[in-house]
PDB file of C-alpha atoms and ligand atoms in Angstrom:
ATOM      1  CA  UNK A   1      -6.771  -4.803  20.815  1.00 83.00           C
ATOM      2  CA  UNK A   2     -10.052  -5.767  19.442  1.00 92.00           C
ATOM      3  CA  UNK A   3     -10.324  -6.214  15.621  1.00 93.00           C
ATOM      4  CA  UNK A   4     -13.568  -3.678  15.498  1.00 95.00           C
ATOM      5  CA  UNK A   5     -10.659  -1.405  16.595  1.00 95.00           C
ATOM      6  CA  UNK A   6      -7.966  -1.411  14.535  1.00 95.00           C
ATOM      7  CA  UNK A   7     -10.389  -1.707  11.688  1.00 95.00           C
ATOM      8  CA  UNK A   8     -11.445   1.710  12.366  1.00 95.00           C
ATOM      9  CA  UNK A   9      -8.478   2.947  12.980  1.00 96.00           C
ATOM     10  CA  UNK A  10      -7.717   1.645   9.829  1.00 96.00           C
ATOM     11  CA  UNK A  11     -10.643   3.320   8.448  1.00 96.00           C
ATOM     12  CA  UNK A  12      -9.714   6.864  10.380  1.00 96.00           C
ATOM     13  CA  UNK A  13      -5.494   6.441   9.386  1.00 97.00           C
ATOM     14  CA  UNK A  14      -6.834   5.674   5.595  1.00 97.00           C
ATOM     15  CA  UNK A  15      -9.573   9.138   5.754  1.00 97.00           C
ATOM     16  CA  UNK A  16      -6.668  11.404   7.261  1.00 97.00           C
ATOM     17  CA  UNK A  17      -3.541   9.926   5.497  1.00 98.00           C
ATOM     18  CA  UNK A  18      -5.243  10.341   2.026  1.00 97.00           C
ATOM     19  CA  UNK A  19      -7.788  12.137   1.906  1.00 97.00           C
ATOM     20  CA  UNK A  20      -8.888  14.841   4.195  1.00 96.00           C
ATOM     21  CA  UNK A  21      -5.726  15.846   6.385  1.00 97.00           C
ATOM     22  CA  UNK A  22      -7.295  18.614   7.600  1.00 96.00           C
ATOM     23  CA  UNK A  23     -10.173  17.254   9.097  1.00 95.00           C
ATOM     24  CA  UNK A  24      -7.936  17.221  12.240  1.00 96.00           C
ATOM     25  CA  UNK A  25      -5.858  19.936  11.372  1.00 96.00           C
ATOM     26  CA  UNK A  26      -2.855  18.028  10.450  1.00 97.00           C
ATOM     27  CA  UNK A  27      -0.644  18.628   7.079  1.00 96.00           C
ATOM     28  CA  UNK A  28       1.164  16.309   4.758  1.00 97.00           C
ATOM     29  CA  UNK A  29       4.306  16.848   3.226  1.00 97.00           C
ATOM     30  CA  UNK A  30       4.456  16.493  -0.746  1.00 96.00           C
ATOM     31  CA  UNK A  31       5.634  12.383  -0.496  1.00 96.00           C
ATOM     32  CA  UNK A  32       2.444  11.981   1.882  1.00 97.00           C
ATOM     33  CA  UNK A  33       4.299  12.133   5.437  1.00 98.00           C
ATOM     34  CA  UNK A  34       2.939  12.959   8.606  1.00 98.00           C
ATOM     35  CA  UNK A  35       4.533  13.491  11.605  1.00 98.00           C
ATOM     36  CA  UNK A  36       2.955  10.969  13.851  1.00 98.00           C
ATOM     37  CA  UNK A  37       2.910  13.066  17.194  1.00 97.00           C
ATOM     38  CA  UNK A  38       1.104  15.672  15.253  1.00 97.00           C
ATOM     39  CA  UNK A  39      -1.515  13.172  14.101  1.00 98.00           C
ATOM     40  CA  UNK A  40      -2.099  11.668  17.858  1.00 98.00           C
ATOM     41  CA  UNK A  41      -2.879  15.567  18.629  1.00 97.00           C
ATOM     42  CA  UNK A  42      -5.087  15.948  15.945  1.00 96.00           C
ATOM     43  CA  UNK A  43      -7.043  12.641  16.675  1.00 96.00           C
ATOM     44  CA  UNK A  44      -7.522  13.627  20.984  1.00 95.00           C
ATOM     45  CA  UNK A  45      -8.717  17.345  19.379  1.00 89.00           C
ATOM     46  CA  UNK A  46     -11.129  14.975  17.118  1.00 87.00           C
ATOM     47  CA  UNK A  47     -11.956  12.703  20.515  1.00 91.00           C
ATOM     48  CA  UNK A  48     -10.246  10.009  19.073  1.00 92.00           C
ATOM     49  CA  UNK A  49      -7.852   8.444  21.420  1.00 92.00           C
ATOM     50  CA  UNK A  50      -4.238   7.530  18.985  1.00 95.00           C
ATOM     51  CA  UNK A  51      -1.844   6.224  20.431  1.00 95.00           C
ATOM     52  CA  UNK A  52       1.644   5.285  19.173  1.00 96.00           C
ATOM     53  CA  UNK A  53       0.983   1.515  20.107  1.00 96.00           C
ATOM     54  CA  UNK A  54      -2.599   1.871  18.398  1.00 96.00           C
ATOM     55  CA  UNK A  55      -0.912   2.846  15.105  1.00 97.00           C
ATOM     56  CA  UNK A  56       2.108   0.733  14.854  1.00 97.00           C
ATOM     57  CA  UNK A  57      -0.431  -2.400  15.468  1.00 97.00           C
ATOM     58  CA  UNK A  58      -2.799  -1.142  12.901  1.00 97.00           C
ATOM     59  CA  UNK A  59       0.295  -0.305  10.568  1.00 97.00           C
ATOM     60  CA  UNK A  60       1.683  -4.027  11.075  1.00 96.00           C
ATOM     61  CA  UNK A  61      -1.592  -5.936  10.673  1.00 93.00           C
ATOM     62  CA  UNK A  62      -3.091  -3.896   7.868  1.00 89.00           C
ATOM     63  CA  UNK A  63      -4.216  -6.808   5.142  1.00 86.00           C
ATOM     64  CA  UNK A  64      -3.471  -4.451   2.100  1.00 89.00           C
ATOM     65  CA  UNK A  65      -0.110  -2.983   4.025  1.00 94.00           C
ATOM     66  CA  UNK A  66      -2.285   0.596   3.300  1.00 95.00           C
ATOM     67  CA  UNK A  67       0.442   2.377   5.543  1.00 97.00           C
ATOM     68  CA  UNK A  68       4.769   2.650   6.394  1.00 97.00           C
ATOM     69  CA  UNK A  69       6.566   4.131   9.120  1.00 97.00           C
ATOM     70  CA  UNK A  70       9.641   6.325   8.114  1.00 97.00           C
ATOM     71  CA  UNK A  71      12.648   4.950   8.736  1.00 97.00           C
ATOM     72  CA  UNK A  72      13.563   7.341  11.595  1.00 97.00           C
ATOM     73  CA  UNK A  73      10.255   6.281  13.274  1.00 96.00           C
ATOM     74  CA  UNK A  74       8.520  10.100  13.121  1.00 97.00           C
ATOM     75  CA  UNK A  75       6.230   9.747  10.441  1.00 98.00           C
ATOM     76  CA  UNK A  76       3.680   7.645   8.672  1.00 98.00           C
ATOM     77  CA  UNK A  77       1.912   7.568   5.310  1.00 98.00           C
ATOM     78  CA  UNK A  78      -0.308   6.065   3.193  1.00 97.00           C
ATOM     79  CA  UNK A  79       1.456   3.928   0.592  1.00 95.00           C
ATOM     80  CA  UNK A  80      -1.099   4.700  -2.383  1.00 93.00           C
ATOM     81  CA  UNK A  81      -4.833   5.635  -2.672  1.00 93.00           C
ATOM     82  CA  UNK A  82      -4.629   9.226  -2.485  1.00 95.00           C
ATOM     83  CA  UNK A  83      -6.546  12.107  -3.076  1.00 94.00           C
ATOM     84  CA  UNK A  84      -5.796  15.041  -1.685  1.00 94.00           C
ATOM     85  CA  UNK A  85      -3.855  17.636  -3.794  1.00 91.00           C
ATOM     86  CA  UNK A  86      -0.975  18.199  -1.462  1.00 90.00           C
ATOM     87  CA  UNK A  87       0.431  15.309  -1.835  1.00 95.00           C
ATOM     88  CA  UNK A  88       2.306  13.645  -5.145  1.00 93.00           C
ATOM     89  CA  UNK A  89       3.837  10.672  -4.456  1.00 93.00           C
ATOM     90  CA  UNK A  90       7.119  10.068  -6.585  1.00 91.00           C
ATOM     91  CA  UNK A  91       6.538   6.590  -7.859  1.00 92.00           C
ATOM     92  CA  UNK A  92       9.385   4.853  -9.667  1.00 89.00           C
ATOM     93  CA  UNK A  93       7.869   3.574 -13.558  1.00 95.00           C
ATOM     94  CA  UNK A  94       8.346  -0.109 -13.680  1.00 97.00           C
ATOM     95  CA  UNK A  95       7.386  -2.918 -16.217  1.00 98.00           C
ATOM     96  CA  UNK A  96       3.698  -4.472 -15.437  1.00 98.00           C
ATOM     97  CA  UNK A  97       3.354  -7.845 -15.964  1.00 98.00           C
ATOM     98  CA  UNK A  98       1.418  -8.823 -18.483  1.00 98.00           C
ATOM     99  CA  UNK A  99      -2.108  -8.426 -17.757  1.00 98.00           C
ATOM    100  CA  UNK A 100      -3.553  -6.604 -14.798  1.00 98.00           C
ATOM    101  CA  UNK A 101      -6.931  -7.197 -13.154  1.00 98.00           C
ATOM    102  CA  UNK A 102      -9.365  -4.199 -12.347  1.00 98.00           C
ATOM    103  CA  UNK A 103     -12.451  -5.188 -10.121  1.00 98.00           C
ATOM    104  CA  UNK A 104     -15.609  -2.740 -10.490  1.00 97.00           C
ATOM    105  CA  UNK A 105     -19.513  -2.556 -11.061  1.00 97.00           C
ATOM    106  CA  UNK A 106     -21.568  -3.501 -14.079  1.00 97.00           C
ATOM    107  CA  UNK A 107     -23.425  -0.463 -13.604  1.00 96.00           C
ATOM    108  CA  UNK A 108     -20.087   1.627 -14.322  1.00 97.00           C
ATOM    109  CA  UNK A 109     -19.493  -0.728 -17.454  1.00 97.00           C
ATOM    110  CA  UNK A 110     -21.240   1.687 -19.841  1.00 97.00           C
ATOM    111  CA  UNK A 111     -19.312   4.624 -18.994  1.00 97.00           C
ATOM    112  CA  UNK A 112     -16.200   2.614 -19.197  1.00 98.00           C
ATOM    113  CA  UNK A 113     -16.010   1.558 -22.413  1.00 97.00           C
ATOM    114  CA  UNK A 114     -16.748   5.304 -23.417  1.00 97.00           C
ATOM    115  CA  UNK A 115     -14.307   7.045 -21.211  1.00 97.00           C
ATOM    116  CA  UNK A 116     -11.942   4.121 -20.639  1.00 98.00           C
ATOM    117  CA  UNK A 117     -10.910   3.799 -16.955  1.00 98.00           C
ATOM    118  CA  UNK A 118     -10.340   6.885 -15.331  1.00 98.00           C
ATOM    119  CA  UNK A 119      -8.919   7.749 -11.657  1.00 96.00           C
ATOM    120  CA  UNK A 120     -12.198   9.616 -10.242  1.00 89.00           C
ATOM    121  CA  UNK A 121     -10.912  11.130  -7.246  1.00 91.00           C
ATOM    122  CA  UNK A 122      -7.889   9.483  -6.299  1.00 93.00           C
ATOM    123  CA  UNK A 123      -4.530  10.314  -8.356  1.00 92.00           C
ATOM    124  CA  UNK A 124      -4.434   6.892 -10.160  1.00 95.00           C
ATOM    125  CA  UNK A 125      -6.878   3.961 -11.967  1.00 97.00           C
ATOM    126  CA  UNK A 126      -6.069   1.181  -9.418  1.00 97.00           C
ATOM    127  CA  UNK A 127      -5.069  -2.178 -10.429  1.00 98.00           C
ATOM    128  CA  UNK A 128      -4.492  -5.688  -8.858  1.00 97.00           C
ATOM    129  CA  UNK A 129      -2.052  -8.345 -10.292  1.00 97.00           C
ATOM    130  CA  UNK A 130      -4.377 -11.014  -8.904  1.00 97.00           C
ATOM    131  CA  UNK A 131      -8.287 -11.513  -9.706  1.00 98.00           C
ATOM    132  CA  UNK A 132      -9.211 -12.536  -6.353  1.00 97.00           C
ATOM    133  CA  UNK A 133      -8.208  -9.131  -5.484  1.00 96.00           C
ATOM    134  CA  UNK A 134      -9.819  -7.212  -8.363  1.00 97.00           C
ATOM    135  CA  UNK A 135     -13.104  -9.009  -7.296  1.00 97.00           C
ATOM    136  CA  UNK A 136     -13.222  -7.775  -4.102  1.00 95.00           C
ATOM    137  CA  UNK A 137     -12.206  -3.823  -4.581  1.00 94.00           C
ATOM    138  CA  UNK A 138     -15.271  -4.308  -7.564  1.00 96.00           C
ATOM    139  CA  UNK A 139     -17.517  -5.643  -5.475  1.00 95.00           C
ATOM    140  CA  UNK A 140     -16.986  -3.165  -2.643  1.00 92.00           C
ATOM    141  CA  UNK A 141     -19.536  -1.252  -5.656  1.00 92.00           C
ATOM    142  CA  UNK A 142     -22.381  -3.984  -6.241  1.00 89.00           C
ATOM    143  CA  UNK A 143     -22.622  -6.878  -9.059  1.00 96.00           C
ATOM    144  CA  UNK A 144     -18.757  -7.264  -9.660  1.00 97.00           C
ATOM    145  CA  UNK A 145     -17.463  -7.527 -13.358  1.00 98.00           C
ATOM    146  CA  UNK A 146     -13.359  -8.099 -13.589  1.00 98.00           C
ATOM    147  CA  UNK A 147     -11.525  -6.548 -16.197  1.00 98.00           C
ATOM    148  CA  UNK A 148      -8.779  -7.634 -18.090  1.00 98.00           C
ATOM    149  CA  UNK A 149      -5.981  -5.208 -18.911  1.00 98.00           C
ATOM    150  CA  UNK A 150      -3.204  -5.524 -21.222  1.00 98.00           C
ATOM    151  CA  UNK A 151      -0.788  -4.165 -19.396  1.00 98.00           C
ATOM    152  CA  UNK A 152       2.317  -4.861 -21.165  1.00 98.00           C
ATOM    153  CA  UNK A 153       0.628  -3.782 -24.158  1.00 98.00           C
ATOM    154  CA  UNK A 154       0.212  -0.862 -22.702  1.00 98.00           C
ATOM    155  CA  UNK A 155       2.745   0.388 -22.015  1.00 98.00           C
ATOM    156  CA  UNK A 156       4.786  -0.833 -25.556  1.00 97.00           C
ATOM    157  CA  UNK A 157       2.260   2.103 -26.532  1.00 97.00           C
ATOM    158  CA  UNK A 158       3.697   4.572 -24.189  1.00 97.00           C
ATOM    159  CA  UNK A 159       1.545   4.247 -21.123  1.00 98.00           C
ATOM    160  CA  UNK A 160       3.249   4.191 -18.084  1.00 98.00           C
ATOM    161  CA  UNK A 161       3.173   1.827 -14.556  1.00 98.00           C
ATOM    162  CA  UNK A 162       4.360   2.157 -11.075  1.00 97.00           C
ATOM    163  CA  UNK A 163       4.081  -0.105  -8.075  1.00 96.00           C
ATOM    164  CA  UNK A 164       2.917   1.019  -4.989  1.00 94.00           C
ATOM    165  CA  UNK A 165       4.946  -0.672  -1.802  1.00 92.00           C
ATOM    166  CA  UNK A 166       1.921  -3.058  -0.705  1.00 92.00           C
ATOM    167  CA  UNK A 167       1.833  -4.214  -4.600  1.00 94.00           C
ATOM    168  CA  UNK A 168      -1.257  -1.875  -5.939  1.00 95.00           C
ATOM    169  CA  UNK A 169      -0.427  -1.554  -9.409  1.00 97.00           C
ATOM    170  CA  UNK A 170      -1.268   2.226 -10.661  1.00 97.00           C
ATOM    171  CA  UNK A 171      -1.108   4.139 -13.924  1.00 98.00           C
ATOM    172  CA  UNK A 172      -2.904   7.415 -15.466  1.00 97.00           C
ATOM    173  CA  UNK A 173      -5.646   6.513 -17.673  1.00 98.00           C
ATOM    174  CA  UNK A 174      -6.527   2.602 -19.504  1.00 98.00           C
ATOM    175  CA  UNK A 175      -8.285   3.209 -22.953  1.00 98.00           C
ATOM    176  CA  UNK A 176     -10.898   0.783 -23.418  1.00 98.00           C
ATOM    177  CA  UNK A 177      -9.765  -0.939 -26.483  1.00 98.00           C
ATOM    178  CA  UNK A 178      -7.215  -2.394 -24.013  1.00 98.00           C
ATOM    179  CA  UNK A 179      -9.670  -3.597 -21.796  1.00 98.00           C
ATOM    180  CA  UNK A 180     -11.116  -7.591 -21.768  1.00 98.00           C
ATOM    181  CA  UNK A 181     -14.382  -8.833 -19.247  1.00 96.00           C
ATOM    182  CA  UNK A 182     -13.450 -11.660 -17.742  1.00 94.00           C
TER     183      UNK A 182
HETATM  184  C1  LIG B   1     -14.822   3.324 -11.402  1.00 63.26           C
HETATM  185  C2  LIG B   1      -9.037  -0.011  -2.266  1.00 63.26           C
HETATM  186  C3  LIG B   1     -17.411   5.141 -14.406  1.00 63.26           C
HETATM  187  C4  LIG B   1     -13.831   2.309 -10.934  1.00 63.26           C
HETATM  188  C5  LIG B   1      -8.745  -1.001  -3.353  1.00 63.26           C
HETATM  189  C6  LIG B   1     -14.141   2.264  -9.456  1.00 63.26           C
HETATM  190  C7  LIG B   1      -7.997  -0.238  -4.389  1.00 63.26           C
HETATM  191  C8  LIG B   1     -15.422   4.445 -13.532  1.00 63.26           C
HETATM  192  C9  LIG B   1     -14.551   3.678  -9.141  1.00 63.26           C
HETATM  193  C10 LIG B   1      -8.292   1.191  -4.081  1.00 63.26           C
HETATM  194  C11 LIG B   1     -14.727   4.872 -14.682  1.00 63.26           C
HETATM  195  C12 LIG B   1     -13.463   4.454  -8.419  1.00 63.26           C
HETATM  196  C13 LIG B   1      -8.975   1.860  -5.223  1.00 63.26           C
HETATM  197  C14 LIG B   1     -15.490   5.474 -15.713  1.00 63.26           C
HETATM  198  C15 LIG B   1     -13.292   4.025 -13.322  1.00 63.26           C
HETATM  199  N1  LIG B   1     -16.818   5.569 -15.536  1.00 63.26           N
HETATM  200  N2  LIG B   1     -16.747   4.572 -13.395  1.00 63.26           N
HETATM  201  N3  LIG B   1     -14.930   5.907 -16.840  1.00 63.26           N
HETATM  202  N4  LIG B   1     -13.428   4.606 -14.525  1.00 63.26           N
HETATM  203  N5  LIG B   1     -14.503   3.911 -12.720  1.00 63.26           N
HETATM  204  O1  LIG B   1     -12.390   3.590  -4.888  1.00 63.26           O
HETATM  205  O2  LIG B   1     -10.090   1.026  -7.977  1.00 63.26           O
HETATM  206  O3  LIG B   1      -9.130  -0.752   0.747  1.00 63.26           O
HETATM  207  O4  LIG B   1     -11.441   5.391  -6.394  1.00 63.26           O
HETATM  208  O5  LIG B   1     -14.000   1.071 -11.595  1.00 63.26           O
HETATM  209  O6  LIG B   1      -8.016  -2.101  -2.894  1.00 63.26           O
HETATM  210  O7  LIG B   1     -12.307   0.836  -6.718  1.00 63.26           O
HETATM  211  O8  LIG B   1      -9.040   1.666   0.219  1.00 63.26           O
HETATM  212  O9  LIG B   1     -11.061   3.041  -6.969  1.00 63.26           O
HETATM  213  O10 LIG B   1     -15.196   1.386  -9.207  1.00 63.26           O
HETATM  214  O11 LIG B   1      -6.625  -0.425  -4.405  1.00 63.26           O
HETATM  215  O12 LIG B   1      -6.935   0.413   0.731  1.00 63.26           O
HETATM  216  O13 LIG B   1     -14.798   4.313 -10.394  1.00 63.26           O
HETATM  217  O14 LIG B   1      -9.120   1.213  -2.921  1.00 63.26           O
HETATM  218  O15 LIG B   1      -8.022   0.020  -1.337  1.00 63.26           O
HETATM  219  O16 LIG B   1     -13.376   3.955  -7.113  1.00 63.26           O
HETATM  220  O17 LIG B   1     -10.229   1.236  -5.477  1.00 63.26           O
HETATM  221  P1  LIG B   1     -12.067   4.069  -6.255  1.00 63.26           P
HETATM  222  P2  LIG B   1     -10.973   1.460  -6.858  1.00 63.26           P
HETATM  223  P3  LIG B   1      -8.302   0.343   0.170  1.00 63.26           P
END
């Protein structure tokens, strides 16, 4: 399987699995499942040819481990990065490390530190325990600035945390007085 591939694939699984299920008909249940047959259907009505080998592969050697197979083997999701309003994944709260790293754009800097970081359209403000990481989500945007957060701080205020499965870090809203450039 070529990379060019599975990295749209990738692309397609990501655009269908959070965002815009119905784009090929299919529908998510609240926790973000879909039935996989239902999704290979979907994809041959869309001319895109799924198969169960196809997804498992791209599920496997996904670098951010975006996706997870039920248990039974029937369904996949997206583990975070949502935002369609079906779905609400139940994320357990749990205690951030100290500071947390969130990658974006200088030209987004000014609205920022007025409105703090908000989620736009996915369900959560997205952040990365490691900077490497936080510098490449910002620079996915243009001239990359890192920010700082102070996490634990945080949430000693009341803010709360969860932890996606592949490690995102995700919370509601980050005020900017808690915010540091790097
Ligand atoms: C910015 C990728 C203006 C924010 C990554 C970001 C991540 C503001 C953009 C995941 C703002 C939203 C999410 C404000 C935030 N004013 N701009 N007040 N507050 N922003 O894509 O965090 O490859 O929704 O800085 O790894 O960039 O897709 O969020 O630049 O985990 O699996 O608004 O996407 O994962 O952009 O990325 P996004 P994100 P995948």
């Amino acid at each position: 399987m070529s990379k060019k591939l599975l990295d749209e694939t990738s692309k397609f699984l990501s655009f269908v699995l959070r965002h815009q299920p119905q784009a090929i008909g299919l529908t998510l249940d609240s926790d973000g499942w879909a039935n996989i047959d239902a999704l290979i259907h979907g994809a041959a009505r869309d001319g895109r040819n799924l198969d169960r080998d196809l997804i498992e592969t791209v599920v496997a050697s996904s670098d951010k481990k975006r996706f997870a197979i039920s248990t039974d083997g029937l369904c996949i999701r997206a583990v975070q990065g949502h935002s369609t309003k079906t779905v609400e994944l139940q994320f357990d709260e749990k205690h951030p490390p100290q500071t947390l790293y969130h990658g974006t754009a200088t030209r987004f800097l000014d609205s920022i530190n007025e409105q703090g970081l908000i989620p736009g359209s996915r369900h959560h403000v997205h952040l990365s325990e490691e900077i490497v990481t936080a510098t490449s989500v910002g620079q996915r945007y243009g001239s990359v600035v890192v920010l700082a957060v102070a996490a634990q701080q945080m949430q000693e205020g009341g803010f709360k945390f969860y932890q996606a499965e592949n490690g995102v870090w995700l919370t509601d809203h980050v005020p900017a007085r808690f915010m540091t450039k790097l």
